[in-house]
Amino acid sequence: MKKKPQNPEARRLVITLFVLLVAAGIVLAVIYGGPQSQPEDQAEIETPPTETATAQGDVATSATSTNNIAADSTAQQATAPPTGTDVNGVIDATPATTTDATLVSLSGLKVASSADPNATIDSLGSLDPTKATMELQFTSTGAGITSIVFSDIWQTASAHRQADEHMKEVAEGQTPTVPLPENRRYVLQRSQTFTWNNNNSVESIEVPILGSSAVEINGQRVSVFSSKIHWAQISPGVFRLEIVNEKDEPVLEITRRFVLGDQFDITLHQDLKNLTQQELDVSWIQYGPTDLDRDRARYMDRRRIRYGYELALEHDPKRLGRVVGSEILEEYSTIVGDYKDHISETPNQDFSLWPKKEAIAEGYTLSWFASTNRYFALAVHPLLSPEGKGDRGLRPEVTAINAQVQTHVSSEGVPEEVVFTALISETVKVAGDQTVELHFGVYAGPLDRYILSDEQPYAALNMNNMILYVMSSMCACCTFQWLAIFLLDFLTFLHNYVVFDWGIAIIVLVITVRALLHPLTKRSQISMQGFSKQMGTLKPELEKLKKKFPNDKKRQQQEQMRLMQEKGINPLSMLGCLPLFLQMPIWVALYAMLYFAFDLRQQPAFFGFFQLFWDWPFLADLATPDHFFGEFKEPIELWGWVNITGINVLPLLMAVMWYIQQKYLAPPPNPSMSKEMLRQQKFMQVMIIFIFPIMLYSAPSGLTMYILTSSSIGILEGRHIRKQIETMDFSKPRKKRQGGDGKGKDPGARAYQAAMQRVKDKRRGPSPRYKKRS
């Protein structure tokens, strides 16, 4: 095919038109887009820094800075959040890269100028029980709580009665004639004194409850607690502090806000706002619950540290299981001893309470942390919805807990150990101009099983496990929590629906327990009395054996056993008291339940009958000693462990009852016993009469009343059984089963016969063996 000839003139015309169109486009772009096309760095230099207000309060701070961080090159590459919108109002999602001019130096971090140390700090809550359950007093030093005082919980039963009379007069519209015992309100906790050596001089400071300690910003720790640092009070229970760099440029703003709830709950809101445009790594450190006050009676020091935790995700990925709160328990005495050992071995390392070794190995997640004493608790826990839904873990608010122990001298001149705890949060990343929230709840109230089992969030967190009916590690092995709870439920049923009085309910409980154990008691006493009478008939023959073998004790015992077998006397019948030893878990559970049950605290016996006579304190509080001859205003401490709050009579009556029980109901001495053994037995009987009343002198009157009632019923029961024993004939051996193998029905008799057969086989030697003939 023949090609069409090209036209050079047409080609030059097309190129010329294309060049003219491109030039026209460039000119139009310069005319309409020139002001926006100047270099980015020149635009930032010519634009002055803008002033923006902080998200909370009305304090204005600079939002940008042209300083660079020379030491941290990674921080210079931080990106700012999306900014700007187009003409249609659509947000520009393209992140703008932050330049060096927007970074703030993090060198020389410190607290900004302190607030007025003489400013009045408002309280939160009220001492009027119709308005609040407690009153919180605060301090600007550490922005913590200096005291937690209950509005309707009192130190003593007399103060409780006085307050009830006052409130009754007020409710009836009368002018109160009975004043409120303000100085007898129960204080859950006060700030504790912390001391240290500074250049050979001793300094001290009051550490508030849940007070702030320090904040770590990109690995640099800044103390926010000292006698020279005072937080600014924004409103009652709300405090604020600002962290700045060496040029006083704002870096971080910290706001703490305490909110008081209804059921002894405090919510602590903690907001840490990044005032820069770069990302910060922040960790928060604050003081946690410290050891609570010992009980006024100080019969036993049962202050403990408790932990609630969830199982590892691999075992419970959907978090369907309950929070475990009864497995890890630490007595304060144990913590003090472990801390001293730790300091002596590794003095430069922190003493850690959490995570435990088993928690690290098993992957446990901390759910709540509590300090408890006999009746009360101070615990931190996560925030949940009103229905108890939400994350049950304390991360990131609390991931580690450290402790430090100091020795203080009490007002009575007695040295006491004080345990300080520190709650350490997880290191969190806070973007520029963003806020991280480290909120959690605080339970500051009684170990009331109804509140902790039924109210939220305590029920969802299984915080009723803080209630533990265990006296000490020595008795823990034979204490059954379920048994103590059952006994308390039964006692509560008697009080609420049957007798309507705690004292009478305790007596009914004694009668019920004694009635259930009567068959075992009867069998035990019959066995012991019968054995003693049978041995009395062998006394002449036993004396002959002693004369026949005066220097061979082993032969005497062998001949005595042979004689007893011939007469049908079973020495194992003395083990008829063994069933009574099986009751020990019941006694220990009763002991622990009556000691720890908050239900019985400051509850009188017999409808408060004795208090009608000049407000007599006798049995006015079943959780304290009986105070028959009066109650002391301040306890008297003797020998370092006995704390006397009054003169009591129930322990003395217990000693009398035990003397009567041993003198008239104990079986006669065993004729086979030597004089030395008889002296030891008599010594033990006398020691029991004196030692136990002394040990139980400061015990709760509900417990001593239970023991006294049980002993009294035991004497009447023993007399009745003894009359039955007197009609029995123990001179004849027990009959053997007819048509059987000749062994008696009694398991003890069968065991005795087996033992005697082994003795015979041993004396006879091994059976002869004969070789078979081929």
Tab-separated table of C-alpha atoms in Angstrom, residues 144-357:
chain	number	residue	atom	x	y	z
A	144	GLY	CA	-4.314	12.053	99.071
A	145	ILE	CA	-6.584	11.261	101.998
A	146	THR	CA	-5.485	12.050	105.542
A	147	SER	CA	-8.359	10.252	107.293
A	148	ILE	CA	-11.374	8.063	106.554
A	149	VAL	CA	-13.962	8.441	109.326
A	150	PHE	CA	-17.254	6.541	109.339
A	151	SER	CA	-20.422	8.446	110.071
A	152	ASP	CA	-22.302	5.650	111.853
A	153	ILE	CA	-19.674	3.127	112.962
A	154	TRP	CA	-18.220	3.565	116.441
A	155	GLN	CA	-15.268	2.301	118.418
A	156	THR	CA	-17.221	0.920	121.371
A	157	ALA	CA	-20.702	-0.362	122.056
A	158	SER	CA	-21.315	2.396	124.634
A	159	ALA	CA	-20.526	5.036	122.011
A	160	HIS	CA	-22.878	3.263	119.619
A	161	ARG	CA	-25.707	3.337	122.174
A	162	GLN	CA	-25.051	6.996	122.933
A	163	ALA	CA	-25.183	7.878	119.243
A	164	ASP	CA	-28.425	5.925	118.797
A	165	GLU	CA	-30.045	7.874	121.649
A	166	HIS	CA	-28.907	11.158	120.143
A	167	MET	CA	-30.209	10.289	116.661
A	168	LYS	CA	-33.510	9.073	118.143
A	169	GLU	CA	-34.057	12.405	119.850
A	170	VAL	CA	-33.230	14.266	116.654
A	171	ALA	CA	-35.616	12.081	114.627
A	172	GLU	CA	-38.421	12.813	117.093
A	173	GLY	CA	-37.840	16.537	116.716
A	174	GLN	CA	-36.536	16.993	120.260
A	175	THR	CA	-33.569	19.010	121.391
A	176	PRO	CA	-30.816	16.408	121.895
A	177	THR	CA	-29.934	15.898	125.546
A	178	VAL	CA	-27.371	13.239	124.741
A	179	PRO	CA	-24.347	14.558	122.799
A	180	LEU	CA	-22.741	12.650	119.981
A	181	PRO	CA	-19.495	10.892	121.036
A	182	GLU	CA	-17.457	12.546	118.288
A	183	ASN	CA	-14.137	11.319	119.643
A	184	ARG	CA	-15.365	7.712	119.524
A	185	ARG	CA	-16.094	7.493	115.821
A	186	TYR	CA	-14.329	4.636	114.090
A	187	VAL	CA	-11.433	5.823	111.938
A	188	LEU	CA	-10.625	3.312	109.236
A	189	GLN	CA	-7.227	4.794	108.475
A	190	ARG	CA	-5.144	7.918	108.913
A	191	SER	CA	-2.018	9.109	107.156
A	192	GLN	CA	1.116	7.324	108.364
A	193	THR	CA	4.458	8.903	109.251
A	194	PHE	CA	7.371	7.948	107.020
A	195	THR	CA	10.914	8.686	108.269
A	196	TRP	CA	14.311	8.624	106.589
A	197	ASN	CA	17.885	9.774	107.202
A	198	ASN	CA	19.081	12.859	105.349
A	199	ASN	CA	22.698	13.864	105.970
A	200	ASN	CA	22.732	12.278	109.440
A	201	SER	CA	19.455	13.965	110.377
A	202	VAL	CA	16.106	12.228	110.685
A	203	GLU	CA	13.298	13.671	108.604
A	204	SER	CA	9.679	12.615	108.424
A	205	ILE	CA	6.575	13.259	106.400
A	206	GLU	CA	2.953	12.203	106.648
A	207	VAL	CA	2.089	9.807	103.827
A	208	PRO	CA	-1.595	10.180	102.870
A	209	ILE	CA	-3.848	7.287	101.956
A	210	LEU	CA	-3.728	6.666	98.184
A	211	GLY	CA	-1.481	9.706	97.838
A	212	SER	CA	0.511	10.317	94.678
A	213	SER	CA	4.195	9.464	94.653
A	214	ALA	CA	5.857	9.916	91.254
A	215	VAL	CA	5.352	9.860	87.489
A	216	GLU	CA	7.746	8.442	84.910
A	217	ILE	CA	7.883	10.211	81.540
A	218	ASN	CA	9.961	8.460	78.882
A	219	GLY	CA	11.918	6.715	81.628
A	220	GLN	CA	12.564	9.894	83.642
A	221	ARG	CA	11.036	9.776	87.130
A	222	VAL	CA	9.581	12.966	88.568
A	223	SER	CA	8.563	13.054	92.225
A	224	VAL	CA	5.167	14.626	92.852
A	225	PHE	CA	5.221	14.109	96.613
A	226	SER	CA	7.249	16.092	99.125
A	227	SER	CA	6.693	18.635	101.851
A	228	LYS	CA	7.409	21.424	99.335
A	229	ILE	CA	5.018	20.209	96.622
A	230	HIS	CA	1.362	21.169	97.035
A	231	TRP	CA	-1.360	20.232	94.591
A	232	ALA	CA	-3.901	22.868	93.621
A	233	GLN	CA	-7.432	22.159	94.840
A	234	ILE	CA	-9.905	22.767	92.008
A	235	SER	CA	-12.985	21.712	93.990
A	236	PRO	CA	-13.666	19.407	96.964
A	237	GLY	CA	-11.821	16.178	96.271
A	238	VAL	CA	-10.309	17.421	92.967
A	239	PHE	CA	-6.591	18.269	92.682
A	240	ARG	CA	-4.315	19.236	89.802
A	241	LEU	CA	-0.570	19.413	89.175
A	242	GLU	CA	1.542	20.239	86.132
A	243	ILE	CA	4.897	18.854	85.031
A	244	VAL	CA	7.193	21.203	83.089
A	245	ASN	CA	10.667	20.977	81.608
A	246	GLU	CA	13.756	22.967	82.531
A	247	LYS	CA	12.418	25.943	80.554
A	248	ASP	CA	9.080	25.816	82.402
A	249	GLU	CA	7.322	24.631	79.274
A	250	PRO	CA	4.284	22.418	80.042
A	251	VAL	CA	4.694	18.690	79.444
A	252	LEU	CA	2.043	16.797	81.470
A	253	GLU	CA	-1.037	17.761	83.459
A	254	ILE	CA	-2.269	15.416	86.210
A	255	THR	CA	-5.777	15.647	87.660
A	256	ARG	CA	-7.002	13.514	90.565
A	257	ARG	CA	-10.698	13.459	91.445
A	258	PHE	CA	-12.226	11.532	94.382
A	259	VAL	CA	-15.938	10.690	94.172
A	260	LEU	CA	-17.753	9.247	97.185
A	261	GLY	CA	-20.293	6.471	96.549
A	262	ASP	CA	-23.079	4.903	98.605
A	263	GLN	CA	-21.883	1.489	99.786
A	264	PHE	CA	-18.530	2.536	101.282
A	265	ASP	CA	-17.133	2.978	97.787
A	266	ILE	CA	-14.749	5.678	96.581
A	267	THR	CA	-13.992	6.244	92.912
A	268	LEU	CA	-10.600	7.714	92.088
A	269	HIS	CA	-10.393	9.337	88.640
A	270	GLN	CA	-6.841	10.048	87.479
A	271	ASP	CA	-6.298	11.887	84.175
A	272	LEU	CA	-2.801	12.335	82.757
A	273	LYS	CA	-2.907	14.770	79.822
A	274	ASN	CA	-0.052	15.125	77.378
A	275	LEU	CA	0.477	18.884	76.823
A	276	THR	CA	2.957	18.350	74.016
A	277	GLN	CA	2.492	17.295	70.405
A	278	GLN	CA	4.776	14.246	70.677
A	279	GLU	CA	4.013	10.807	72.027
A	280	LEU	CA	5.002	10.157	75.657
A	281	ASP	CA	5.570	6.927	77.582
A	282	VAL	CA	3.982	7.494	80.998
A	283	SER	CA	3.914	5.357	84.158
A	284	TRP	CA	2.122	6.374	87.358
A	285	ILE	CA	3.206	5.514	90.925
A	286	GLN	CA	1.077	6.127	94.010
A	287	TYR	CA	0.736	4.925	97.572
A	288	GLY	CA	-1.663	2.052	98.181
A	289	PRO	CA	-3.573	0.694	101.189
A	290	THR	CA	-1.456	0.508	104.333
A	291	ASP	CA	-1.960	-1.648	107.393
A	292	LEU	CA	-5.199	-0.863	109.207
A	293	ASP	CA	-5.446	-0.278	112.933
A	294	ARG	CA	-5.365	-3.253	115.214
A	295	ASP	CA	-8.582	-4.143	117.000
A	296	ARG	CA	-9.149	-2.264	120.261
A	297	ALA	CA	-9.196	-5.463	122.305
A	298	ARG	CA	-6.069	-6.696	120.446
A	299	TYR	CA	-6.885	-10.228	121.463
A	300	MET	CA	-5.244	-11.362	118.235
A	301	ASP	CA	-3.529	-9.422	115.460
A	302	ARG	CA	-5.238	-10.730	112.353
A	303	ARG	CA	-4.269	-7.990	109.901
A	304	ARG	CA	-3.759	-9.408	106.445
A	305	ILE	CA	-2.966	-8.593	102.828
A	306	ARG	CA	-5.381	-10.139	100.322
A	307	TYR	CA	-5.326	-10.504	96.546
A	308	GLY	CA	-8.062	-11.212	94.025
A	309	TYR	CA	-6.926	-12.440	90.629
A	310	GLU	CA	-8.142	-14.009	87.421
A	311	LEU	CA	-6.729	-17.121	85.811
A	312	ALA	CA	-4.552	-16.925	82.735
A	313	LEU	CA	-6.260	-16.317	79.394
A	314	GLU	CA	-5.162	-19.728	78.158
A	315	HIS	CA	-7.216	-21.331	80.945
A	316	ASP	CA	-10.154	-18.899	80.829
A	317	PRO	CA	-10.082	-17.091	77.454
A	318	LYS	CA	-13.648	-15.753	77.736
A	319	ARG	CA	-13.299	-14.744	81.394
A	320	LEU	CA	-16.209	-16.917	82.444
A	321	GLY	CA	-14.669	-18.064	85.712
A	322	ARG	CA	-14.956	-16.260	89.027
A	323	VAL	CA	-12.262	-14.074	90.496
A	324	VAL	CA	-10.118	-16.136	92.861
A	325	GLY	CA	-9.688	-14.393	96.200
A	326	SER	CA	-9.116	-17.005	98.883
A	327	GLU	CA	-5.901	-18.698	97.780
A	328	ILE	CA	-3.199	-16.097	98.474
A	329	LEU	CA	-3.173	-14.743	102.029
A	330	GLU	CA	-0.365	-12.977	103.868
A	331	GLU	CA	-0.321	-12.057	107.527
A	332	TYR	CA	1.299	-8.737	108.315
A	333	SER	CA	3.705	-10.454	110.658
A	334	THR	CA	4.813	-12.670	107.753
A	335	ILE	CA	5.289	-9.667	105.459
A	336	VAL	CA	7.404	-7.901	108.083
A	337	GLY	CA	9.612	-10.978	108.486
A	338	ASP	CA	9.984	-11.470	104.725
A	339	TYR	CA	10.837	-7.791	104.268
A	340	LYS	CA	13.606	-7.921	106.875
A	341	ASP	CA	15.068	-11.021	105.233
A	342	HIS	CA	14.878	-9.337	101.825
A	343	ILE	CA	16.654	-6.189	103.070
A	344	SER	CA	19.428	-8.200	104.662
A	345	GLU	CA	20.029	-10.191	101.469
A	346	THR	CA	19.304	-7.640	98.690
A	347	PRO	CA	19.162	-4.159	100.248
A	348	ASN	CA	19.184	-2.336	96.897
A	349	GLN	CA	16.162	-4.093	95.405
A	350	ASP	CA	12.512	-3.237	95.899
A	351	PHE	CA	10.447	-5.616	98.002
A	352	SER	CA	7.654	-6.837	95.736
A	353	LEU	CA	4.231	-7.968	96.925
A	354	TRP	CA	2.792	-8.517	93.442
A	355	PRO	CA	3.225	-10.287	91.145
A	356	LYS	CA	3.935	-13.394	93.176
A	357	LYS	CA	6.090	-16.194	91.836
